[in-house]
Amino acid sequence: MDHFNYRQGELFAEDVALSCIARQVGSPVYIYSAATLRRHFGLFRQALDWTDHLVCFAVKSNSNLAVLKLMGDMGAGMDVVSGGEYARARAAGVPGDRIVFSGVGKTLAEMRMAIEGGIRQFNIESEPEMQALSALAASMGATVPVAIRVNPDVDAKTHEKIATGKSENKFGIPISRAREVYAEAAALPGLRVVGVDVHIGSQLTDLAPFRAAYAKVAELTQALRAEGHDITRLDLGGGLGIPYRRDNNAPPLPIEYGAVIRETVGHLGCEIEIEPGRNIVGNAGVLLSQVIYVKRGEDRDFLIVDAAMNDLLRPAMYGAHHDIVPVVEAAPGAPVQPYDVVGPVCESGDTFQKGAELPAMAAGDLIAFRSAGAYGAVMASEYNSRPLVPEVLVEGDHFAVIRARPTYEEMLSRDSIPAWL
Ligand SMILES: *Cc1c(COP(=O)(O)O)cnc(C)c1O
């Protein structure tokens, strides 16, 4: 459930008409609903209320400082994958001891930054990384909590670009070698082994892969404990999917996901960490866009809109689907017709949807791409020198611009021409 609904024939975010935001901020623009964010975060907390836990928001899904502040104020932890995300989490007021650092390629500078600023745990993804972190921490006179990310070789049955738990993926340490690596970790200075970490992929729409992976983690935890490791935390990653099509079977709910966690690892008495991103913010955001032209092709009509692949990359990158809806609701029974909805970027890949069924559209009409809150704004670029897409946060009957649209001068000012040219 989200808070984007039609009222008197117009699409609203909570109590604000999207057309009102378009008038004041222009388009394209991402619009998030605070109530939806809060609701989704609350569902995960509720799903784990049977145990000690920390819901760590996956910052890479949406890293706007206002979104992070809202989550952090509700008590969320943060899962970060870069120094930049660590800096954002801290700038949003999240204390270091609620930040988990994941990612396969943490640099020494990034690890130093997190040790100095405070960190809940590093999720180690390889032996070379473990040795580098050990040496760094020891040289700083620090002892850092670590979990080792294991790769359970489970097929997440999701898009190949966002599956991370098969042995062919670059993530984690093969679970078959985990005991060896934990023994090495325990012997290294500067590290304190606290847990096991796993994350098998994103946009999972079935609980079976989670169940399989978590069962393997439970078995490993018992083996590690038998070997003397004090495993007190399990980080079970993110990945629970969302409905991208309104007419489709909905993926499992957080409460059902929580029940799988309880079933598979509940008996171990560990503190549970999870790292949802998409499920919290995906359906809490839309990308608002305006029709520039309706172009009649030979065998189809094109809706050329002012958003493009640089603003919302998922369709071009993953062939992803986003429901496209008119901001002015179609009259009941009004005829619909197919449009190929495309952006202005000079690539044929800049196609959001072929044959989208919409009521008759005209230049100037507004549309919204639904389910755009996660992996939307964060993947935006300035390709074709289109200024970075702005973001707005709605709360009740008011809204704020939480990232302004850069002017052309601002965009250009980041380049410099050498004196010798
Ligand atoms: C991407 C990622 C997540 C979040 O995944 P969602 O599908 O957005 O929930 C969590 N943990 C790690 C390590 C990730 O890489």
Short mmCIF file of C-alpha atoms and ligand atoms in Angstrom, two decimals:
data_model
loop_
_atom_site.label_atom_id
_atom_site.label_comp_id
_atom_site.label_asym_id
_atom_site.label_seq_id
_atom_site.Cartn_x
_atom_site.Cartn_y
_atom_site.Cartn_z
CA MET A 1 0.00 0.00 0.00
CA ASP A 2 1.23 3.48 -0.77
CA HIS A 3 -0.06 7.03 -0.59
CA PHE A 4 -0.31 7.85 -4.29
CA ASN A 5 -4.01 7.91 -5.10
CA TYR A 6 -6.49 9.69 -7.34
CA ARG A 7 -8.73 12.26 -5.70
CA GLN A 8 -11.42 13.99 -7.69
CA GLY A 9 -9.74 12.76 -10.84
CA GLU A 10 -6.20 13.88 -10.05
CA LEU A 11 -3.19 11.92 -8.81
CA PHE A 12 -2.06 12.97 -5.35
CA ALA A 13 0.94 12.16 -3.19
CA GLU A 14 -0.64 12.09 0.27
CA ASP A 15 -2.58 15.40 0.35
CA VAL A 16 -0.61 17.16 -2.39
CA ALA A 17 -1.67 17.17 -6.04
CA LEU A 18 1.20 16.14 -8.29
CA SER A 19 0.21 18.88 -10.72
CA CYS A 20 0.89 21.42 -7.97
CA ILE A 21 4.45 20.09 -7.55
CA ALA A 22 4.93 20.16 -11.32
CA ARG A 23 3.89 23.82 -11.41
CA GLN A 24 6.29 24.81 -8.65
CA VAL A 25 9.30 22.56 -9.29
CA GLY A 26 8.97 21.70 -12.96
CA SER A 27 9.50 18.26 -14.44
CA PRO A 28 10.93 15.68 -14.53
CA VAL A 29 10.99 15.29 -10.75
CA TYR A 30 11.04 12.41 -8.29
CA ILE A 31 8.35 12.62 -5.61
CA TYR A 32 8.47 10.57 -2.41
CA SER A 33 5.79 10.05 0.23
CA ALA A 34 7.00 10.23 3.83
CA ALA A 35 3.96 8.33 5.12
CA THR A 36 4.69 5.46 2.74
CA LEU A 37 8.34 5.33 3.81
CA ARG A 38 7.32 5.23 7.46
CA ARG A 39 4.71 2.61 6.85
CA HIS A 40 7.08 0.29 4.97
CA PHE A 41 9.86 0.66 7.54
CA GLY A 42 7.34 -0.11 10.28
CA LEU A 43 6.29 -3.32 8.53
CA PHE A 44 9.84 -4.68 8.67
CA ARG A 45 10.23 -3.70 12.28
CA GLN A 46 6.96 -5.44 13.06
CA ALA A 47 8.06 -8.52 11.10
CA LEU A 48 11.04 -8.90 13.45
CA ASP A 49 9.43 -7.80 16.69
CA TRP A 50 9.85 -11.32 18.11
CA THR A 51 13.60 -10.76 18.49
CA ASP A 52 16.42 -8.29 18.98
CA HIS A 53 16.96 -6.71 15.59
CA LEU A 54 18.11 -3.76 13.52
CA VAL A 55 16.54 -2.86 10.18
CA CYS A 56 19.40 -1.34 8.17
CA PHE A 57 18.09 0.66 5.23
CA ALA A 58 20.08 -0.11 2.05
CA VAL A 59 21.36 3.38 1.26
CA LYS A 60 22.16 2.52 -2.33
CA SER A 61 18.45 2.24 -3.13
CA ASN A 62 17.83 5.91 -2.27
CA SER A 63 20.54 8.01 -0.67
CA ASN A 64 18.90 11.42 -0.43
CA LEU A 65 19.80 12.95 2.93
CA ALA A 66 16.18 13.73 3.74
CA VAL A 67 15.14 10.12 3.13
CA LEU A 68 18.02 8.88 5.28
CA LYS A 69 17.15 11.37 8.04
CA LEU A 70 13.52 10.24 8.03
CA MET A 71 14.59 6.59 8.29
CA GLY A 72 17.31 7.29 10.85
CA ASP A 73 14.87 9.23 13.05
CA MET A 74 12.67 6.13 13.14
CA GLY A 75 15.60 4.16 14.49
CA ALA A 76 16.78 2.56 11.26
CA GLY A 77 20.34 1.46 10.82
CA MET A 78 22.03 1.92 7.46
CA ASP A 79 23.69 -0.52 5.09
CA VAL A 80 26.33 1.38 3.10
CA VAL A 81 28.51 0.22 0.22
CA SER A 82 30.89 3.16 -0.23
CA GLY A 83 32.60 5.98 1.61
CA GLY A 84 30.15 8.37 0.01
CA GLU A 85 27.18 6.45 1.41
CA TYR A 86 28.86 6.31 4.81
CA ALA A 87 29.27 10.09 4.68
CA ARG A 88 25.61 10.50 3.72
CA ALA A 89 24.40 8.28 6.57
CA ARG A 90 26.48 10.24 9.07
CA ALA A 91 25.37 13.59 7.60
CA ALA A 92 21.77 12.44 8.06
CA GLY A 93 22.47 12.00 11.75
CA VAL A 94 22.80 8.23 11.90
CA PRO A 95 25.41 7.20 14.49
CA GLY A 96 28.28 4.98 13.39
CA ASP A 97 27.16 2.15 15.62
CA ARG A 98 24.05 1.76 13.46
CA ILE A 99 25.98 1.62 10.17
CA VAL A 100 26.96 -1.65 8.49
CA PHE A 101 29.56 -1.46 5.71
CA SER A 102 29.04 -3.92 2.83
CA GLY A 103 30.57 -4.12 -0.65
CA VAL A 104 33.23 -6.16 -2.45
CA GLY A 105 35.75 -3.39 -3.03
CA LYS A 106 36.12 -1.27 0.08
CA THR A 107 39.29 0.81 -0.22
CA LEU A 108 41.67 1.50 2.65
CA ALA A 109 40.52 5.14 2.67
CA GLU A 110 36.88 4.06 2.97
CA MET A 111 37.64 1.60 5.74
CA ARG A 112 39.69 4.19 7.62
CA MET A 113 36.88 6.71 7.35
CA ALA A 114 34.42 4.24 8.87
CA ILE A 115 36.77 3.15 11.67
CA GLU A 116 37.42 6.78 12.60
CA GLY A 117 33.75 7.76 12.38
CA GLY A 118 32.40 4.67 14.12
CA ILE A 119 30.98 1.50 12.63
CA ARG A 120 28.64 -1.24 13.74
CA GLN A 121 30.26 -3.91 11.59
CA PHE A 122 32.15 -4.51 8.40
CA ASN A 123 30.76 -7.21 6.16
CA ILE A 124 33.86 -8.86 4.76
CA GLU A 125 33.61 -10.14 1.20
CA SER A 126 37.05 -11.69 0.55
CA GLU A 127 40.23 -12.82 2.25
CA PRO A 128 42.38 -10.03 0.77
CA GLU A 129 39.87 -7.51 2.10
CA MET A 130 39.93 -9.19 5.50
CA GLN A 131 43.72 -9.02 5.65
CA ALA A 132 43.74 -5.38 4.57
CA LEU A 133 41.13 -4.44 7.18
CA SER A 134 43.01 -6.33 9.87
CA ALA A 135 46.28 -4.57 9.11
CA LEU A 136 44.59 -1.18 8.95
CA ALA A 137 42.63 -1.61 12.18
CA ALA A 138 45.69 -2.93 14.01
CA SER A 139 47.77 0.02 12.80
CA MET A 140 45.10 2.36 14.16
CA GLY A 141 44.99 0.52 17.47
CA ALA A 142 41.38 -0.43 16.81
CA THR A 143 39.45 -3.68 16.96
CA VAL A 144 36.53 -3.71 14.52
CA PRO A 145 33.47 -5.97 14.57
CA VAL A 146 33.18 -8.08 11.44
CA ALA A 147 30.77 -10.47 9.82
CA ILE A 148 31.82 -12.54 6.84
CA ARG A 149 29.54 -12.51 3.85
CA VAL A 150 28.98 -16.04 2.71
CA ASN A 151 27.79 -16.98 -0.73
CA PRO A 152 25.31 -19.82 -0.19
CA ASP A 153 25.11 -20.81 -3.87
CA VAL A 154 21.36 -20.33 -3.95
CA ASP A 155 19.51 -19.24 -7.07
CA ALA A 156 17.51 -16.15 -6.14
CA LYS A 157 15.40 -16.55 -9.31
CA THR A 158 15.58 -12.87 -10.09
CA HIS A 159 17.08 -10.75 -12.90
CA GLU A 160 20.64 -11.91 -13.62
CA LYS A 161 22.06 -8.43 -13.01
CA ILE A 162 20.74 -8.36 -9.44
CA ALA A 163 21.32 -11.98 -8.39
CA THR A 164 24.25 -12.17 -5.97
CA GLY A 165 24.05 -15.52 -4.21
CA LYS A 166 25.27 -17.98 -6.86
CA SER A 167 28.84 -19.26 -6.92
CA GLU A 168 29.39 -17.51 -10.26
CA ASN A 169 28.71 -14.08 -8.64
CA LYS A 170 31.51 -11.89 -7.31
CA PHE A 171 29.94 -11.56 -3.85
CA GLY A 172 31.01 -13.14 -0.58
CA ILE A 173 33.02 -16.22 0.28
CA PRO A 174 31.82 -19.65 -0.85
CA ILE A 175 29.95 -21.12 2.09
CA SER A 176 31.94 -24.34 1.66
CA ARG A 177 35.10 -22.43 2.61
CA ALA A 178 33.56 -20.30 5.33
CA ARG A 179 34.88 -22.24 8.35
CA GLU A 180 38.44 -21.94 7.09
CA VAL A 181 38.05 -18.19 6.59
CA TYR A 182 36.43 -17.69 10.02
CA ALA A 183 39.40 -19.50 11.59
CA GLU A 184 41.73 -17.13 9.78
CA ALA A 185 39.67 -14.12 10.87
CA ALA A 186 39.77 -15.19 14.50
CA ALA A 187 43.55 -15.37 14.35
CA LEU A 188 44.02 -11.91 12.79
CA PRO A 189 44.65 -8.80 14.89
CA GLY A 190 42.26 -5.85 14.78
CA LEU A 191 39.16 -7.94 14.00
CA ARG A 192 36.42 -9.24 16.26
CA VAL A 193 34.18 -11.82 14.61
CA VAL A 194 30.56 -11.12 15.58
CA GLY A 195 28.37 -12.57 12.89
CA VAL A 196 27.50 -14.11 9.57
CA ASP A 197 26.26 -12.08 6.61
CA VAL A 198 24.37 -13.14 3.51
CA HIS A 199 22.58 -11.26 0.70
CA ILE A 200 21.41 -13.30 -2.25
CA GLY A 201 19.94 -10.69 -4.56
CA SER A 202 17.27 -8.11 -5.15
CA GLN A 203 13.64 -8.10 -6.26
CA LEU A 204 12.99 -11.63 -4.97
CA THR A 205 9.33 -12.50 -5.38
CA ASP A 206 9.42 -15.92 -3.74
CA LEU A 207 10.45 -16.83 -0.20
CA ALA A 208 11.97 -20.21 -1.12
CA PRO A 209 15.47 -18.87 -1.98
CA PHE A 210 15.54 -16.92 1.32
CA ARG A 211 14.53 -20.06 3.18
CA ALA A 212 17.26 -22.11 1.47
CA ALA A 213 19.94 -19.49 2.10
CA TYR A 214 18.99 -18.85 5.73
CA ALA A 215 18.87 -22.57 6.49
CA LYS A 216 22.46 -22.81 5.25
CA VAL A 217 23.40 -19.82 7.42
CA ALA A 218 21.84 -21.51 10.45
CA GLU A 219 23.81 -24.68 9.84
CA LEU A 220 27.01 -22.70 9.40
CA THR A 221 26.36 -20.70 12.57
CA GLN A 222 26.10 -23.88 14.61
CA ALA A 223 29.30 -25.25 13.08
CA LEU A 224 31.13 -21.97 13.79
CA ARG A 225 29.92 -21.90 17.37
CA ALA A 226 31.11 -25.48 17.83
CA GLU A 227 34.53 -24.27 16.70
CA GLY A 228 34.54 -21.54 19.35
CA HIS A 229 33.37 -18.46 17.41
CA ASP A 230 31.04 -16.18 19.32
CA ILE A 231 28.38 -15.60 16.65
CA THR A 232 25.84 -13.17 18.10
CA ARG A 233 24.51 -11.45 14.97
CA LEU A 234 23.12 -12.57 11.66
CA ASP A 235 22.89 -10.07 8.83
CA LEU A 236 20.39 -11.56 6.40
CA GLY A 237 20.67 -8.91 3.68
CA GLY A 238 17.89 -7.27 1.71
CA GLY A 239 16.14 -8.30 -1.45
CA LEU A 240 12.43 -8.67 -0.77
CA GLY A 241 10.70 -7.67 -4.00
CA ILE A 242 7.87 -5.24 -4.68
CA PRO A 243 4.94 -5.33 -7.10
CA TYR A 244 5.98 -3.30 -10.16
CA ARG A 245 2.73 -4.13 -11.91
CA ARG A 246 -0.45 -3.23 -10.15
CA ASP A 247 -2.34 -6.06 -11.79
CA ASN A 248 0.18 -8.72 -10.86
CA ASN A 249 0.49 -11.23 -8.05
CA ALA A 250 2.03 -9.35 -5.17
CA PRO A 251 5.33 -10.64 -3.75
CA PRO A 252 5.34 -11.92 -0.15
CA LEU A 253 4.80 -9.41 2.65
CA PRO A 254 7.45 -8.41 5.19
CA ILE A 255 5.51 -10.27 7.87
CA GLU A 256 5.77 -13.51 5.84
CA TYR A 257 9.45 -12.84 5.27
CA GLY A 258 9.91 -12.33 9.01
CA ALA A 259 8.24 -15.69 9.64
CA VAL A 260 10.78 -17.39 7.34
CA ILE A 261 13.59 -15.76 9.31
CA ARG A 262 12.09 -16.98 12.55
CA GLU A 263 11.64 -20.51 11.19
CA THR A 264 15.15 -20.82 9.81
CA VAL A 265 17.37 -18.95 12.29
CA GLY A 266 15.09 -18.00 15.19
CA HIS A 267 16.33 -20.84 17.39
CA LEU A 268 19.90 -19.49 17.38
CA GLY A 269 19.15 -16.54 19.64
CA CYS A 270 21.13 -14.13 17.45
CA GLU A 271 20.38 -10.46 16.96
CA ILE A 272 18.95 -10.17 13.45
CA GLU A 273 19.95 -7.50 10.97
CA ILE A 274 18.20 -7.08 7.63
CA GLU A 275 19.02 -4.64 4.83
CA PRO A 276 15.87 -3.86 2.85
CA GLY A 277 16.06 -1.06 0.30
CA ARG A 278 13.67 -1.50 -2.59
CA ASN A 279 10.82 -2.77 -0.44
CA ILE A 280 10.88 0.34 1.75
CA VAL A 281 11.37 3.07 -0.83
CA GLY A 282 10.42 1.57 -4.21
CA ASN A 283 6.70 2.16 -4.03
CA ALA A 284 7.18 5.29 -1.91
CA GLY A 285 8.25 7.23 -5.00
CA VAL A 286 7.12 8.21 -8.47
CA LEU A 287 8.86 10.00 -11.30
CA LEU A 288 6.67 12.79 -12.61
CA SER A 289 7.10 13.73 -16.24
CA GLN A 290 5.43 15.86 -18.87
CA VAL A 291 4.56 14.98 -22.44
CA ILE A 292 6.58 17.11 -24.87
CA TYR A 293 5.17 15.75 -28.10
CA VAL A 294 2.83 13.09 -29.33
CA LYS A 295 4.47 11.81 -32.49
CA ARG A 296 2.54 9.72 -34.95
CA GLY A 297 4.75 7.01 -36.37
CA GLU A 298 3.99 4.69 -39.25
CA ASP A 299 2.64 1.86 -37.14
CA ARG A 300 2.58 3.34 -33.66
CA ASP A 301 2.32 6.54 -31.66
CA PHE A 302 5.21 7.79 -29.58
CA LEU A 303 4.75 9.70 -26.38
CA ILE A 304 7.91 11.78 -26.12
CA VAL A 305 8.25 12.82 -22.49
CA ASP A 306 10.67 15.06 -20.62
CA ALA A 307 12.08 12.25 -18.46
CA ALA A 308 14.70 10.02 -20.01
CA MET A 309 16.96 7.06 -19.36
CA ASN A 310 19.44 9.32 -17.59
CA ASP A 311 16.73 10.11 -15.00
CA LEU A 312 15.33 6.57 -14.63
CA LEU A 313 17.77 3.97 -15.90
CA ARG A 314 16.04 0.76 -14.86
CA PRO A 315 14.07 0.13 -18.08
CA ALA A 316 17.17 0.62 -20.25
CA MET A 317 19.47 -1.28 -17.89
CA TYR A 318 17.33 -4.22 -16.80
CA GLY A 319 14.40 -4.12 -19.19
CA ALA A 320 12.45 -3.17 -16.06
CA HIS A 321 8.78 -2.29 -16.10
CA HIS A 322 7.30 0.77 -14.41
CA ASP A 323 3.56 1.31 -14.56
CA ILE A 324 2.87 4.60 -16.31
CA VAL A 325 -0.27 6.46 -15.27
CA PRO A 326 -1.82 9.76 -16.31
CA VAL A 327 -1.89 12.42 -13.60
CA VAL A 328 -5.38 13.39 -14.68
CA GLU A 329 -7.42 10.25 -14.24
CA ALA A 330 -9.08 8.90 -17.34
CA ALA A 331 -12.87 9.20 -17.27
CA PRO A 332 -14.49 5.83 -16.52
CA GLY A 333 -14.88 3.92 -19.77
CA ALA A 334 -12.69 6.35 -21.73
CA PRO A 335 -10.90 4.54 -24.56
CA VAL A 336 -7.23 3.72 -24.11
CA GLN A 337 -4.65 3.39 -26.85
CA PRO A 338 -1.10 2.07 -27.03
CA TYR A 339 1.85 4.47 -26.92
CA ASP A 340 5.57 3.83 -26.99
CA VAL A 341 6.72 6.05 -24.14
CA VAL A 342 10.19 7.40 -24.87
CA GLY A 343 12.59 10.07 -23.63
CA PRO A 344 14.56 12.66 -25.58
CA VAL A 345 17.99 10.98 -25.20
CA CYS A 346 19.72 9.98 -28.42
CA GLU A 347 19.59 6.20 -27.83
CA SER A 348 16.93 3.73 -28.89
CA GLY A 349 17.35 2.25 -25.40
CA ASP A 350 15.71 5.41 -24.09
CA THR A 351 12.34 3.67 -24.19
CA PHE A 352 10.34 3.35 -20.99
CA GLN A 353 7.60 1.16 -22.31
CA LYS A 354 6.32 -0.07 -25.65
CA GLY A 355 2.59 -0.13 -26.17
CA ALA A 356 1.68 1.46 -22.84
CA GLU A 357 -2.11 1.58 -22.64
CA LEU A 358 -3.08 5.17 -21.87
CA PRO A 359 -6.03 7.44 -22.55
CA ALA A 360 -5.53 9.88 -25.43
CA MET A 361 -2.61 12.11 -24.47
CA ALA A 362 -1.58 15.56 -25.62
CA ALA A 363 1.50 17.75 -25.30
CA GLY A 364 1.65 19.25 -21.83
CA ASP A 365 -0.10 16.34 -20.09
CA LEU A 366 1.55 14.93 -16.99
CA ILE A 367 2.30 11.26 -16.39
CA ALA A 368 3.81 9.40 -13.47
CA PHE A 369 6.16 6.42 -13.51
CA ARG A 370 5.19 4.39 -10.47
CA SER A 371 7.48 2.36 -8.21
CA ALA A 372 10.38 4.69 -8.94
CA GLY A 373 11.56 5.44 -5.41
CA ALA A 374 14.30 2.80 -5.36
CA TYR A 375 17.22 2.65 -7.78
CA GLY A 376 15.74 5.68 -9.54
CA ALA A 377 17.28 9.01 -8.54
CA VAL A 378 20.42 7.27 -7.27
CA MET A 379 21.19 5.92 -10.74
CA ALA A 380 20.48 9.20 -12.50
CA SER A 381 23.19 10.90 -14.52
CA GLU A 382 23.57 14.01 -16.63
CA TYR A 383 23.92 12.08 -19.89
CA ASN A 384 23.08 14.34 -22.85
CA SER A 385 23.88 17.21 -20.43
CA ARG A 386 20.46 16.98 -18.89
CA PRO A 387 20.66 18.53 -15.40
CA LEU A 388 20.41 15.99 -12.58
CA VAL A 389 16.76 15.23 -11.84
CA PRO A 390 15.45 16.91 -8.66
CA GLU A 391 13.67 15.24 -5.76
CA VAL A 392 10.71 16.26 -3.60
CA LEU A 393 9.46 14.84 -0.31
CA VAL A 394 5.75 15.07 0.54
CA GLU A 395 4.46 14.91 4.09
CA GLY A 396 0.71 15.32 4.54
CA ASP A 397 -0.37 18.53 2.84
CA HIS A 398 3.09 20.03 2.32
CA PHE A 399 6.23 19.22 0.41
CA ALA A 400 9.86 20.24 0.21
CA VAL A 401 12.44 20.12 -2.54
CA ILE A 402 15.08 17.76 -1.13
CA ARG A 403 17.39 18.03 -4.12
CA ALA A 404 17.16 21.07 -6.33
CA ARG A 405 17.42 20.92 -10.08
CA PRO A 406 20.86 22.32 -10.98
CA THR A 407 20.95 25.31 -13.28
CA TYR A 408 22.97 25.05 -16.47
CA GLU A 409 25.62 27.29 -14.84
CA GLU A 410 25.90 24.95 -11.88
CA MET A 411 26.17 21.97 -14.18
CA LEU A 412 28.86 23.62 -16.28
CA SER A 413 30.77 25.00 -13.30
CA ARG A 414 32.02 21.54 -12.36
CA ASP A 415 34.15 21.40 -15.51
CA SER A 416 37.22 23.52 -15.99
CA ILE A 417 39.17 24.42 -19.07
CA PRO A 418 42.96 24.22 -18.56
CA ALA A 419 44.89 27.48 -18.95
CA TRP A 420 46.93 25.97 -21.80
CA LEU A 421 43.91 25.46 -24.03
C1 LIG B 1 21.55 -3.98 -2.79
C2 LIG B 1 21.78 -4.55 -1.44
C3 LIG B 1 20.75 -4.54 -0.49
C4 LIG B 1 19.36 -4.02 -0.77
O1 LIG B 1 18.66 -4.81 -1.66
P1 LIG B 1 17.10 -4.49 -1.91
O2 LIG B 1 16.72 -5.43 -2.97
O3 LIG B 1 17.01 -3.08 -2.33
O4 LIG B 1 16.39 -4.75 -0.64
C5 LIG B 1 21.03 -5.03 0.77
N1 LIG B 1 22.27 -5.52 1.08
C6 LIG B 1 23.28 -5.54 0.19
C7 LIG B 1 24.59 -6.07 0.59
C8 LIG B 1 23.07 -5.07 -1.09
O5 LIG B 1 24.06 -5.09 -1.98
#
